[in-house]
Structure formats: structure tokens, C-alpha cells
Short mmCIF file of C-alpha atoms in Angstrom, two decimals:
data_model
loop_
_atom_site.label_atom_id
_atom_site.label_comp_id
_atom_site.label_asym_id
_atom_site.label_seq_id
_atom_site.Cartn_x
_atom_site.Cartn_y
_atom_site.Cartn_z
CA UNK A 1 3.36 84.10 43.89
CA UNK A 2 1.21 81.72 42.10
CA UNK A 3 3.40 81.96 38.87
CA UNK A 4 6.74 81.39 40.74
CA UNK A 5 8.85 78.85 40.07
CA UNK A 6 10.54 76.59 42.52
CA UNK A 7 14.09 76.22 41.57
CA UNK A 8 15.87 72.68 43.20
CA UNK A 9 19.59 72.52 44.31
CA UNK A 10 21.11 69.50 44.54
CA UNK A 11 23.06 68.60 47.86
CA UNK A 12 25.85 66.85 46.11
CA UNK A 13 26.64 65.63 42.63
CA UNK A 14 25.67 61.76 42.65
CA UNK A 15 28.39 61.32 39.95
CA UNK A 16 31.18 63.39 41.13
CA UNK A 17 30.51 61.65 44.56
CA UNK A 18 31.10 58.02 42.93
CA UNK A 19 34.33 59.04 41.55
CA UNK A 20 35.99 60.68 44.02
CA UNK A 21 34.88 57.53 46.27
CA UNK A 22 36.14 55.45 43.92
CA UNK A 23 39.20 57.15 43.91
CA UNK A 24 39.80 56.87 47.52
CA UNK A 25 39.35 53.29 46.87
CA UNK A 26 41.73 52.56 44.65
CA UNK A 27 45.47 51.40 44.45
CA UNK A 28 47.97 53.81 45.92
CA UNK A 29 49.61 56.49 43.25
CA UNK A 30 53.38 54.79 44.74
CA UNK A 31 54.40 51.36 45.81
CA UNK A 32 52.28 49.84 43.00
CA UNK A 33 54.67 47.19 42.32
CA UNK A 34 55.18 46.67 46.69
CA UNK A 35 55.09 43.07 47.48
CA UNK A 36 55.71 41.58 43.67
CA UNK A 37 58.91 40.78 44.44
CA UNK A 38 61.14 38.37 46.52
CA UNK A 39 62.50 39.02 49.98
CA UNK A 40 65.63 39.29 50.86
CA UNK A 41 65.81 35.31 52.51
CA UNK A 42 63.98 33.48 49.79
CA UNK A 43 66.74 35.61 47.35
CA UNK A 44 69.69 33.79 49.48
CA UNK A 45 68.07 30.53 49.40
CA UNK A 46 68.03 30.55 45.81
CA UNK A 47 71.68 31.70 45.48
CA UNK A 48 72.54 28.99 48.13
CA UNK A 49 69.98 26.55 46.05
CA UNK A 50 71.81 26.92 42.70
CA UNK A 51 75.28 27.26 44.43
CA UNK A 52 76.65 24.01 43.55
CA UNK A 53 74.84 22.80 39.99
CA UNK A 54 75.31 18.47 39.87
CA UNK A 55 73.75 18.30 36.12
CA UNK A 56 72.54 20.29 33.20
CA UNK A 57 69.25 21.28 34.62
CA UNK A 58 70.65 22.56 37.79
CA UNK A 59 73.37 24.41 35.83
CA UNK A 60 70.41 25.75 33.57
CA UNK A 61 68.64 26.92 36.81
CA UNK A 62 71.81 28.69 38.14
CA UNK A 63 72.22 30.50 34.99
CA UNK A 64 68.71 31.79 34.55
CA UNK A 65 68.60 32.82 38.10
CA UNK A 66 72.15 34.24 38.21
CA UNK A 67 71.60 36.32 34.55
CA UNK A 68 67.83 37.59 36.05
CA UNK A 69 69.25 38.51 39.34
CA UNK A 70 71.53 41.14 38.06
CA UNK A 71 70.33 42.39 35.04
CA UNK A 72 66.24 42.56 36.02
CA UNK A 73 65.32 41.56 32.17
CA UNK A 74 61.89 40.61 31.01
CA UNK A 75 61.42 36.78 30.29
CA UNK A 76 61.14 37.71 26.68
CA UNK A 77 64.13 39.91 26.45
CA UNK A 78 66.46 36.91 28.96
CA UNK A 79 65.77 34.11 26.71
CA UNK A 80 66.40 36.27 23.56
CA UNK A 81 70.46 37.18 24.79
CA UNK A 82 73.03 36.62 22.48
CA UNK A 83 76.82 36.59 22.51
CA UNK A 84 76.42 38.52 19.29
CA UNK A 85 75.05 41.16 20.62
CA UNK A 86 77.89 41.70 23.44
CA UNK A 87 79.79 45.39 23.08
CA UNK A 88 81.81 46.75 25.19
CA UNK A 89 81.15 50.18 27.10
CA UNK A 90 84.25 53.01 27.18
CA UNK A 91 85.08 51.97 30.71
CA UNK A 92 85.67 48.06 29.55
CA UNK A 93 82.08 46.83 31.00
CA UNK A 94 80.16 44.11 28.85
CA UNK A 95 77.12 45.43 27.83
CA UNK A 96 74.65 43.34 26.04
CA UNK A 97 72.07 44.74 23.14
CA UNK A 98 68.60 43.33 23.61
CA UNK A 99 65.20 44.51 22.10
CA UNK A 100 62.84 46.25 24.70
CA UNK A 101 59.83 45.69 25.24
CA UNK A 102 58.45 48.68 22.95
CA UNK A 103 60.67 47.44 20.00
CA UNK A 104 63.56 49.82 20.65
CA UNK A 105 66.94 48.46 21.67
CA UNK A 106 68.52 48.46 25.32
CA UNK A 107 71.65 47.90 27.08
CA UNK A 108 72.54 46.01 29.60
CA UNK A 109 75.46 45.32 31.99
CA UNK A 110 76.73 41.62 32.14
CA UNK A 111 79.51 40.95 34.68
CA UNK A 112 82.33 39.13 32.61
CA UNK A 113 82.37 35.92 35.72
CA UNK A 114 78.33 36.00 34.75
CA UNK A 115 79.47 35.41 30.85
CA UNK A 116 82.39 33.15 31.82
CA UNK A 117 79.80 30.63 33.41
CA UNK A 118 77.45 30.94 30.26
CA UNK A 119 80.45 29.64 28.56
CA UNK A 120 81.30 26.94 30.98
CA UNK A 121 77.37 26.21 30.88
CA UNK A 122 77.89 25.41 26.78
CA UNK A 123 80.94 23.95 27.33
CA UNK A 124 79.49 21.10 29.86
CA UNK A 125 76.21 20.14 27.66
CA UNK A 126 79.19 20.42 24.91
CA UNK A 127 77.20 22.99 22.47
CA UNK A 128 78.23 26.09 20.57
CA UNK A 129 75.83 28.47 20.25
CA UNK A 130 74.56 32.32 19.81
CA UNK A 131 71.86 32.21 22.48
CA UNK A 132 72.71 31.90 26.49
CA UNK A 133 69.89 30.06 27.66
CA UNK A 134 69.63 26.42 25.64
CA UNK A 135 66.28 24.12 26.21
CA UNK A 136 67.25 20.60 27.42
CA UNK A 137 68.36 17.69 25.09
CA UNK A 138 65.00 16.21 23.86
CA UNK A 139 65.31 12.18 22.98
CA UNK A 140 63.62 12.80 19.98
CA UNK A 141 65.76 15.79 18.58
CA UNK A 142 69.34 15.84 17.71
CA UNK A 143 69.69 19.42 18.20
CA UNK A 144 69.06 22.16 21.17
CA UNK A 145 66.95 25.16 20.85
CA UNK A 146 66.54 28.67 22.07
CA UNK A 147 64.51 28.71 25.26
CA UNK A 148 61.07 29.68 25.02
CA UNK A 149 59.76 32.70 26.88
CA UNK A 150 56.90 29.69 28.35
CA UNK A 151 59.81 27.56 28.98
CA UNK A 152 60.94 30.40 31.33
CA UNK A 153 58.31 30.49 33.29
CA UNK A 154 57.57 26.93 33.92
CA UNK A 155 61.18 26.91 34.92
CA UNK A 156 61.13 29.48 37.21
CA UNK A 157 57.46 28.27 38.46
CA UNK A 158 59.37 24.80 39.21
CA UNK A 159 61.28 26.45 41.78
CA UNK A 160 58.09 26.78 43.91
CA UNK A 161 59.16 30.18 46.09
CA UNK A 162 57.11 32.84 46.95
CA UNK A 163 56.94 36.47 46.51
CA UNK A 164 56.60 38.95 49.25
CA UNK A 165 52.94 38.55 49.11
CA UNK A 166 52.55 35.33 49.12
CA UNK A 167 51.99 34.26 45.49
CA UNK A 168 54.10 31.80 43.44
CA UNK A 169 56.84 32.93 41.72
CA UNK A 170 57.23 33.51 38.12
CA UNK A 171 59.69 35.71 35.93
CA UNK A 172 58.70 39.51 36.78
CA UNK A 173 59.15 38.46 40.03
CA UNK A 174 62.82 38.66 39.75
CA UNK A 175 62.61 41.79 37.70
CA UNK A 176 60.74 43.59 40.82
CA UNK A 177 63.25 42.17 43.12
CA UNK A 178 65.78 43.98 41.36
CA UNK A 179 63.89 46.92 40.69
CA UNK A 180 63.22 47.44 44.66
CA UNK A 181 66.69 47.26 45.51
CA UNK A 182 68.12 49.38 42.81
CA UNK A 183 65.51 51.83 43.47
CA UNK A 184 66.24 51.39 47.40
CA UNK A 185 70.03 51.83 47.35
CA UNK A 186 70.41 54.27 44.22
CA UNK A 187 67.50 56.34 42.75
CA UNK A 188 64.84 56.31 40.94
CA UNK A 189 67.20 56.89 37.37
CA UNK A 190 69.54 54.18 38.20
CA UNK A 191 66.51 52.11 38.49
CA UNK A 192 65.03 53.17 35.09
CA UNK A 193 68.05 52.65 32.99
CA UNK A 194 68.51 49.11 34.47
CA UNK A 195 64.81 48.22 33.48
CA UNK A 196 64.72 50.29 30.69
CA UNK A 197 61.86 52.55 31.65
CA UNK A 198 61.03 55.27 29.43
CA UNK A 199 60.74 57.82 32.26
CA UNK A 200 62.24 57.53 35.84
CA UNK A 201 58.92 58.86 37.04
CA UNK A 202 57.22 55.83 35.68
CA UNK A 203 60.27 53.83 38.04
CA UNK A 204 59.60 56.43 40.78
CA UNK A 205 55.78 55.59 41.15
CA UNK A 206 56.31 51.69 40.76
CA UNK A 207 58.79 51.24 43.27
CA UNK A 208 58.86 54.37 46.00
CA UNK A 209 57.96 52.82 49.16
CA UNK A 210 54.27 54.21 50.98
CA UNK A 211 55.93 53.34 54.45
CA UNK A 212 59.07 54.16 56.05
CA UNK A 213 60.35 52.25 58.98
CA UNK A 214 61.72 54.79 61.90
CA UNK A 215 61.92 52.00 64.40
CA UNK A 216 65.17 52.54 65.36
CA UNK A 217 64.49 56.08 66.61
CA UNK A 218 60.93 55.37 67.93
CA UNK A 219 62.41 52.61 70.44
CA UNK A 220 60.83 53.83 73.47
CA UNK A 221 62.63 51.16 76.00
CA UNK A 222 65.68 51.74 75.08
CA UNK A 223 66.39 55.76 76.01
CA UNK A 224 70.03 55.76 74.41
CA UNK A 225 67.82 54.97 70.68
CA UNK A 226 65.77 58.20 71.13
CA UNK A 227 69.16 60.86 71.67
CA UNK A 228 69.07 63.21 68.85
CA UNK A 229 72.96 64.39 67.98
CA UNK A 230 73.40 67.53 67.75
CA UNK A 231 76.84 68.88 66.10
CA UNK A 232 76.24 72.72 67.08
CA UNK A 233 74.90 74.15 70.65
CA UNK A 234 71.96 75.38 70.39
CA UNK A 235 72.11 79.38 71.36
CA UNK A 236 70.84 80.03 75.34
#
């Protein structure tokens, strides 16, 4: 026995141990994007905010909120829209080209009242141009540019809302508004070709919710709540 060895087994592996607590730890695999968006109310308020434009910069405001509201574009890709790139889809909709984010192009919808306001937009600061979204008339320069993607967000920051969870708004904001309720109301594929995802799993794990509310059937006051219809008798 005096030339045995003693062999030593380990009770755990230390590093396997930190990563699968680390794991636990971490952000949920769905519902990453939960809470990066706008609720319901503060969306209304805005609507009801920009409802009746008295000068340019309110008009502005109503334009950039009405154009990121429905189409859920990046900053980058809203202040780059052009009239050029308008098409028209088989079934009549306006579509708009824009360059994604990856360098590819995307498409789109515009509703044609949403285009007939950028046009009454130009037509009130009394400008013809290529680009939707025009910065303000400087004193010091005759002509109007492009908006800047920076320009955006201070924009947008100056319209001092919140998100869901509680931090200040800024232009992905609105694009996770939209997201949620496409995602909500039509599927995870309706969602990704409205933000132009590359895959409507990468959609699916941003914006499935990690909660659902069963309230209305767990409404233990209220007995008539918790009845269960049944269409066919069950066999006695």
C-alpha cells in the first residue's frame, strides 16, 4: 500500500459552475427588446400632441412622428427617404426603397394621406425637394438641408416622453413600439418584413412576450369570468 497512489475527484467543475451561473443570470433568450418602447397612452398623446401643427417645427414634428409611427424605420434610414425612390407595389400600395442597415435595399409601405402631408409639409415652408424630412431655415443659409440622423434624435429627445421603462425617448424607441404591436397583432414574419430583419427568428426572440396576462379568466370574485364554454357534452 505504501506505493499507492491517491487519486482526487473533484466535486464540481469551478468553471463549468461559473458559466452556467452566469447563464442563469443573464438577460432572458425572449422579450429582449420588452420595455424599449412606448405605451400605448404616451403613443396617443403624441398623435393628439402633433394633431394640429401652428408652424414649421410643429409640422416637422408631426411628420417625423407620423412617417416613424407606421413604417418603424431606423433614424438613419427615416431621414434618408426620398420621393425618388417611391414605386408602386402590384396591388397599387406606395412602397418606398431605402438602404438597410446591412447595405442591402428594403421596402417599405407609405400610406398615400402619409405622402400627401409630406407634400403639404414642402408646400407650407414653400420648398421643392427629393428628401421628406427638411432641417429648419437657418438665418445664415439661404438654402435647407437633408436632416441629419443627430438632428433626429435631438428632435425626438425634445419631445421629452418616456418609454415603457422609464427612460427618455429617442428614435428606436418608436421602431420598438411598432415592432411590439406588429409582432402582437400579426406574427413574428409580418414583424420582420416591416423592420427588415434578416430572419423572423431574430423578430421572434426580440419581441415574444415572457408573460402572458390570463386575468380575465383567473378573476376569482367574479364566478361568471371563470365558466369554461364548452361546445360538445362531455360523454357520462
Amino acid at each position: 500500500m505504501e506505493n499507492s497512489n491517491i487519486v482526487y475527484f473533484p466535486l464540481r467543475n469551478d468553471n463549468n459552475h461559473a458559466a452556467r451561473k452566469s447563464k442563469t443570470q443573464s438577460d432572458p433568450v425572449f422579450g429582449r427588446m420588452l420595455g424599449k418602447g412606448l405605451t400605448d397612452e404616451t403613443m396617443r398623446n403624441l398623435f393628439h400632441k402633433f394633431s394640429s401643427p401652428k408652424d414649421e417645427r410643429q409640422l416637422r414634428d408631426r411628420i417625423i412622428f407620423l412617417l416613424a409611427s407606421s413604417t418603424g424605420l431606423r433614424a438613419k434610414e427615416l431621414v434618408n427617404l426620398r420621393f425618388s425612390n417611391l414605386i408602386k407595389s402590384p396591388e397599387g400600395e406606395i412602397l418606398v426603397k431605402y438602404v438597410k442597415k446591412g447595405g442591402t435595399y428594403g421596402f417599405s409601405v407609405i400610406l398615400k394621406e402619409l405622402i400627401s402631408e409630406v407634400k403639404e409639409y414642402h408646400k407650407f415652408i414653400n420648398v421643392e425637394s427629393d428628401f421628406f424630412i427638411l432641417s429648419l431655415k437657418m438665418k445664415n443659409r439661404k438654402n435647407r438641408n437633408p436632416l441629419t440622423t443627430r438632428g433626429l434624435q435631438l428632435i425626438i429627445n425634445e419631445w421629452n416622453v418616456m418609454t415603457a421603462s422609464g427612460r427618455k425617448i429617442h428614435p428606436h424607441s418608436l421602431r420598438h413600439t411598432v415592432a411590439q404591436k406588429i409582432f402582437d397583432n400579426f406574427g413574428s414574419i409580418a414583424a420582420q418584413k416591416v423592420l427588415g430583419h434578416s430572419s423572423a427568428n431574430t423578430t421572434s426572440n426580440y419581441y415574444t412576450r415572457p408573460y402572458f396576462n390570463a386575468g380575465s379568466v383567473l378573476n376569482w370574485k367574479n364566478p361568471d369570468s371563470m365558466k369554461v364554454r364548452i361546445s360538445k357534452k362531455l360523454p357520462t
